[in-house]
Coordinates of C-alpha atoms and ligand atoms in Angstrom, one line a residue:
H102 CA 4.8 -16.5 38.6
A103 CA 4.5 -16.1 34.8
A104 CA 2.1 -19.5 35.2
R105 CA -0.4 -17.6 37.6
S106 CA -0.7 -15.1 35.4
V107 CA -2.5 -17.0 32.5
T108 CA -5.4 -17.6 34.8
S109 CA -5.4 -14.4 36.7
T110 CA -5.3 -12.4 33.6
F111 CA -8.5 -14.7 31.5
A112 CA -10.6 -13.2 34.3
V113 CA -9.7 -9.7 33.7
H114 CA -12.8 -8.3 31.4
E115 CA -11.5 -6.1 28.9
P116 CA -8.2 -6.7 29.5
S117 CA -5.3 -3.8 28.9
M118 CA -2.7 -4.0 26.1
N119 CA 0.0 -4.9 29.0
D120 CA -2.6 -7.4 30.9
R121 CA -2.6 -8.6 27.3
R122 CA 0.9 -9.1 26.4
A123 CA 1.6 -11.1 30.0
A124 CA -1.2 -13.3 29.3
D125 CA 0.4 -13.7 25.7
A126 CA 4.1 -14.5 27.5
A127 CA 2.4 -16.9 30.0
I128 CA 0.9 -19.0 27.6
A129 CA 3.9 -19.0 25.2
E130 CA 6.3 -20.3 28.1
A131 CA 3.5 -22.5 29.4
L132 CA 3.6 -23.9 25.6
E133 CA 7.2 -24.9 25.7
G134 CA 7.8 -28.2 26.2
A135 CA 3.7 -28.8 26.6
L136 CA 3.9 -31.3 23.1
Q137 CA 6.8 -33.2 25.1
R138 CA 4.9 -33.4 28.4
D139 CA 1.9 -34.8 26.6
E140 CA -0.5 -32.3 28.0
F141 CA -2.2 -32.3 24.4
T142 CA -4.8 -34.4 23.0
V143 CA -7.0 -34.8 19.3
L144 CA -10.7 -35.0 19.2
Y145 CA -12.4 -35.7 16.5
Q146 CA -16.4 -33.7 15.1
P147 CA -17.7 -35.5 12.4
I148 CA -18.8 -33.7 9.5
V149 CA -22.3 -35.3 7.9
D150 CA -24.1 -35.5 4.5
L151 CA -26.9 -33.4 4.8
A152 CA -29.2 -35.7 2.4
S153 CA -28.2 -39.1 4.1
G154 CA -27.0 -37.9 7.8
R155 CA -23.8 -40.1 6.8
V156 CA -20.7 -39.6 8.3
V157 CA -18.3 -39.1 5.4
A158 CA -15.5 -37.0 7.6
A159 CA -14.2 -35.7 10.7
E160 CA -12.3 -32.4 11.7
A161 CA -9.5 -32.9 14.2
L162 CA -9.3 -30.1 16.4
L163 CA -6.8 -29.8 19.5
R164 CA -6.9 -29.7 23.1
W165 CA -4.6 -28.4 25.4
Q166 CA -4.9 -29.9 28.9
H167 CA -2.5 -27.7 31.4
P168 CA -1.6 -29.1 34.2
L169 CA -2.1 -26.3 36.3
H170 CA -4.7 -24.6 34.6
G171 CA -7.1 -27.0 33.3
A172 CA -8.3 -26.8 29.4
V173 CA -7.1 -23.9 27.8
S174 CA -8.6 -23.2 24.5
P175 CA -7.6 -23.4 21.2
A176 CA -8.6 -20.1 20.2
T177 CA -6.8 -18.4 23.0
F178 CA -3.2 -20.6 22.5
I179 CA -3.1 -21.6 18.6
P180 CA -2.7 -17.6 17.9
V181 CA -0.2 -17.6 20.6
A182 CA 1.8 -20.6 19.3
E183 CA 1.5 -18.9 15.8
R184 CA 3.8 -16.0 16.8
S185 CA 5.8 -18.2 19.2
G186 CA 6.5 -20.5 16.3
E187 CA 5.9 -23.4 18.3
I188 CA 2.6 -23.8 16.3
V189 CA 4.9 -25.6 14.1
G190 CA 6.1 -28.6 15.7
I191 CA 2.5 -29.3 17.6
G192 CA 0.9 -28.7 13.6
R193 CA 2.7 -31.8 12.6
W194 CA 2.0 -33.9 15.9
V195 CA -1.8 -33.0 15.0
L196 CA -1.3 -33.8 11.6
E197 CA 0.8 -37.3 12.1
Q198 CA -2.6 -38.3 14.6
A199 CA -5.2 -37.1 12.6
V200 CA -3.2 -39.1 9.3
R201 CA -3.3 -42.3 11.7
Q202 CA -6.4 -42.4 12.8
V203 CA -7.8 -41.8 9.0
A204 CA -5.7 -44.7 8.3
A205 CA -7.1 -46.7 11.4
W206 CA -10.6 -45.9 10.5
R207 CA -10.7 -47.2 7.0
A208 CA -8.5 -50.3 8.0
A209 CA -11.7 -51.0 10.1
G210 CA -13.8 -50.1 7.1
A211 CA -15.3 -46.5 7.4
D212 CA -14.9 -44.4 4.1
L213 CA -13.6 -41.2 5.8
S214 CA -11.8 -38.4 5.3
V215 CA -9.9 -36.2 7.9
T216 CA -9.9 -32.7 8.2
V217 CA -6.8 -30.7 9.4
N218 CA -6.8 -27.1 10.7
V219 CA -3.1 -26.1 9.0
S220 CA -1.9 -22.7 10.1
P221 CA 0.0 -20.2 7.8
R222 CA 3.2 -20.5 9.6
Q223 CA 3.1 -24.2 8.9
L224 CA 2.6 -23.6 5.0
Q225 CA 6.4 -21.2 5.3
E226 CA 7.8 -24.2 6.2
P227 CA 10.1 -24.9 2.9
H228 CA 9.3 -28.9 3.1
L229 CA 5.9 -28.5 4.3
A230 CA 4.4 -31.0 1.3
R231 CA 6.8 -33.1 1.4
D232 CA 6.5 -34.0 5.0
V233 CA 2.6 -34.0 5.0
L234 CA 2.9 -36.5 1.4
A235 CA 5.3 -38.5 3.9
V236 CA 3.2 -38.9 7.0
L237 CA 0.5 -40.3 4.4
E238 CA 2.8 -43.2 3.2
R239 CA 4.0 -43.8 6.3
A240 CA 0.5 -44.4 7.8
G241 CA -0.3 -46.2 4.6
A242 CA -3.3 -43.3 3.9
P243 CA -4.2 -42.4 0.8
A244 CA -3.8 -38.6 -0.2
E245 CA -7.8 -38.3 -0.8
S246 CA -8.3 -39.0 2.8
L247 CA -6.8 -36.3 3.6
V248 CA -7.9 -32.3 3.6
V249 CA -6.0 -29.0 4.8
E250 CA -8.2 -26.4 6.2
V251 CA -6.6 -22.9 6.0
T252 CA -8.4 -19.3 7.1
E253 CA -8.4 -17.0 4.0
S254 CA -7.7 -13.9 6.4
A255 CA -4.0 -15.4 8.0
M256 CA -2.0 -15.7 5.2
V257 CA 1.3 -14.0 5.4
D258 CA 3.2 -14.6 2.3
E259 CA 1.0 -15.7 0.0
A260 CA 3.0 -16.9 -3.1
V261 CA 5.1 -19.3 -0.7
E262 CA 1.9 -20.5 1.0
V263 CA 0.0 -20.9 -2.3
A264 CA 2.6 -22.7 -4.0
A265 CA 2.5 -25.0 -0.1
L266 CA -1.1 -26.0 -1.0
R267 CA -0.5 -26.6 -4.7
R268 CA 2.1 -28.7 -4.3
L269 CA -0.6 -30.9 -2.1
R270 CA -3.5 -30.7 -4.2
S271 CA -1.7 -31.8 -7.0
A272 CA -0.9 -35.1 -5.1
G273 CA -4.2 -35.3 -4.2
V274 CA -5.0 -33.8 -0.6
R275 CA -7.7 -31.5 -0.4
I276 CA -8.0 -27.3 0.4
A277 CA -10.9 -26.1 2.4
I278 CA -11.3 -22.7 3.2
D279 CA -11.8 -21.8 6.8
D280 CA -14.7 -19.5 8.1
F281 CA -15.4 -18.9 4.8
G282 CA -17.0 -15.2 4.5
T283 CA -15.2 -13.7 7.8
G284 CA -11.7 -12.8 6.2
Y285 CA -10.8 -9.5 4.4
S286 CA -10.4 -10.9 1.1
S287 CA -12.4 -14.1 0.4
L288 CA -13.8 -13.3 -3.2
Q289 CA -9.8 -12.5 -4.6
Y290 CA -8.3 -16.3 -2.6
L291 CA -11.3 -18.3 -4.2
T292 CA -9.2 -17.2 -7.7
R293 CA -5.9 -17.8 -6.3
L294 CA -5.5 -20.3 -4.0
P295 CA -6.4 -23.7 -4.9
V296 CA -9.4 -25.3 -3.3
D297 CA -12.1 -27.4 -2.8
I298 CA -14.1 -27.1 -0.4
L299 CA -15.5 -24.0 1.6
K300 CA -16.6 -23.9 4.4
I301 CA -19.7 -21.9 5.7
D302 CA -18.5 -19.7 8.8
R303 CA -21.0 -20.4 11.9
S304 CA -21.9 -17.2 11.9
F305 CA -23.9 -17.5 8.8
V306 CA -25.4 -20.0 10.0
A307 CA -26.4 -18.7 13.2
Q308 CA -28.4 -16.0 11.4
M309 CA -30.5 -18.7 9.1
D310 CA -33.9 -18.6 10.9
G311 CA -36.1 -19.4 7.8
T312 CA -36.3 -15.5 6.6
P313 CA -34.4 -14.5 3.0
E314 CA -32.6 -12.4 4.7
G315 CA -31.4 -14.6 7.7
A316 CA -30.3 -16.8 5.2
A317 CA -28.8 -14.4 2.4
I318 CA -25.3 -15.2 2.9
A319 CA -25.2 -18.7 3.2
E320 CA -27.4 -18.9 0.3
A321 CA -25.1 -16.8 -1.8
V322 CA -21.7 -18.8 -0.5
I323 CA -23.7 -22.2 -1.4
R324 CA -24.5 -20.3 -4.4
L325 CA -20.8 -19.1 -5.6
A326 CA -19.6 -22.9 -5.0
Q327 CA -22.1 -24.5 -6.9
I328 CA -20.5 -22.4 -10.0
L329 CA -17.1 -23.0 -8.9
R330 CA -17.4 -26.6 -8.7
L331 CA -16.6 -26.7 -5.0
T332 CA -18.2 -28.6 -2.1
T333 CA -19.4 -26.5 0.6
V334 CA -19.3 -27.5 4.7
A335 CA -21.9 -25.7 7.0
E336 CA -19.8 -24.7 10.3
G337 CA -22.1 -24.6 13.6
V338 CA -25.1 -26.2 12.6
E339 CA -27.4 -26.1 15.9
T340 CA -30.2 -26.9 14.8
E341 CA -32.4 -29.8 12.4
G342 CA -34.4 -26.2 10.7
Q343 CA -31.0 -24.5 10.1
A344 CA -30.1 -28.5 8.5
A345 CA -33.2 -28.4 6.7
E346 CA -32.9 -24.9 5.0
L347 CA -29.0 -25.5 3.9
L348 CA -30.1 -28.9 2.4
A349 CA -32.9 -27.0 0.3
L350 CA -30.3 -24.6 -0.7
G351 CA -28.1 -27.2 -1.7
S352 CA -25.2 -27.4 1.0
E353 CA -24.0 -31.1 0.2
R354 CA -22.3 -31.2 4.6
G355 CA -22.6 -30.5 7.7
Q356 CA -20.5 -29.9 10.8
G357 CA -22.2 -29.5 14.4
Y358 CA -23.6 -29.9 18.1
L359 CA -26.3 -30.9 15.8
F360 CA -24.9 -33.8 15.1
S361 CA -22.2 -34.1 17.2
R362 CA -19.3 -32.3 19.0
P363 CA -15.9 -32.8 19.0
V364 CA -15.4 -36.4 20.2
P365 CA -13.1 -38.9 21.2
P366 CA -12.1 -41.0 18.0
E367 CA -14.0 -44.2 19.4
Q368 CA -16.8 -42.2 19.2
V369 CA -16.3 -41.6 15.4
S370 CA -16.3 -44.7 14.8
A371 CA -19.7 -45.4 17.1
L372 CA -21.3 -43.2 15.2
V373 CA -20.6 -44.7 11.9
A374 CA -21.2 -47.5 13.2
R375 CA -24.6 -46.7 14.4
R376 CA -25.3 -45.1 11.1
Q377 CA -24.9 -48.4 8.9
D378 CA -26.9 -50.1 11.0
A379 CA -29.6 -47.7 10.4
V380 CA -29.3 -48.6 7.1
A381 CA -29.2 -52.1 7.2
Ligands
C2E224 P1 -12.5 -24.1 13.2 O1 -11.5 -24.6 12.7 O2 -13.4 -22.9 12.4 O3 -12.9 -25.4 14.4 C1 -14.5 -25.3 14.5 C2 -14.6 -24.7 16.1 O4 -16.2 -24.5 15.8 C3 -14.5 -26.0 17.2 O5 -13.7 -24.9 18.2 C4 -15.8 -26.1 17.2 O6 -15.7 -27.4 18.4 C5 -16.3 -25.6 17.1 N1 -18.1 -26.2 17.0 C6 -18.2 -26.6 16.0 N2 -19.4 -27.0 15.9 C7 -20.1 -26.1 16.6 C8 -21.9 -25.7 16.9 O7 -22.6 -26.3 16.7 N3 -21.8 -24.4 17.5 C9 -21.1 -23.8 18.2 N4 -20.6 -22.8 18.7 N5 -19.1 -23.9 18.1 C10 -19.5 -25.5 17.3 P2 -12.6 -25.4 18.9 O8 -12.4 -26.4 18.5 O9 -12.7 -24.6 19.8 O10 -11.5 -24.5 17.5 C11 -11.5 -23.6 17.2 C12 -10.7 -23.3 16.7 O11 -9.3 -23.3 16.9 C13 -10.4 -23.5 15.6 O12 -11.6 -23.4 14.5 C14 -9.2 -23.7 14.5 O13 -9.4 -22.7 13.5 C15 -8.2 -24.1 15.5 N6 -7.6 -24.9 16.1 C16 -7.9 -25.8 16.3 N7 -7.0 -27.4 16.2 C17 -6.5 -26.4 15.4 C18 -5.7 -27.1 15.2 O14 -4.7 -28.2 15.3 N8 -4.4 -26.6 14.0 C19 -4.0 -25.3 14.0 N9 -3.5 -24.4 13.1 N10 -5.5 -24.6 14.9 C20 -7.0 -25.1 15.1
MG225 MG1 -11.1 -25.8 10.7
MG226 MG1 -13.8 -23.2 11.1
MG227 MG1 -12.7 -20.6 13.5

């Protein structure tokens, strides 16, 4: 049975090509109709202003609860959904949830934006920019409240994807390059992509240990962003030491377990409220 091989193959440590293909096929099959069966939820991970500690944004992160196999990691199912094309419908749903959520936060008085991971498959959809703007309008959320996160390594047809990003950006949606520094042509992309925000990959944050060598790449990315007048968000901030060092190096924002894990939307509101209380 296809669904069974999902778990059995996950347990294999070094799967062969055949194991991997079988697992992919099983996941692809399980993904079909998962949206209609209500198996997805969206969690939100706060992004904080490092200087003040204030929550300024939250990243929408998709969660899939399979009825038999439990939680399946996005790192496992997103690549499969990309190959099968399911990501188009799923991604649109995430976007709608996130935009409605940011509208609700703002209506409740929290000055937040929301960031949504968008896959290259979605950027190739002919009317993506128009659809995104329609979703914003219907929810009553300004374009400025949305950030679209793209990864540099994932571009397929660059001209089409860049055109979609330009359309979004000229309407006021901001563009972030996710996992910056891990793709194969980071610096080239910066000159070709319309971009507002660089997210420093968490592997570089994890290397920060108080030595100049450990902080070298994070520091270089922050400098580069400053020169290009981009905002930096450091990903995977887990310790006070990393947060302090990132702030000293000039990174405006941070995201990571130190501040919060990805949580349901009510908990983001609670974190914002607690912070306001602390200041008042
Ligand atoms: P990402 O966009 O780079 O998201 C950040 C990932 O790092 C999340 O993993 C988050 O839970 C994790 N993380 C955050 N802080 C820390 C930390 O302090 N330490 C560590 N070790 N990890 C931290 P998650 O939620 O498992 O998502 C994995 C990836 O799946 C995302 O990486 C993104 O590429 C993709 N993804 C998630 N949701 C979506 C979606 O709706 N659409 C698309 N296309 N991709 C998605
Ligand atoms: Mg992301
Ligand atoms: Mg990332
Ligand atoms: Mg990532």
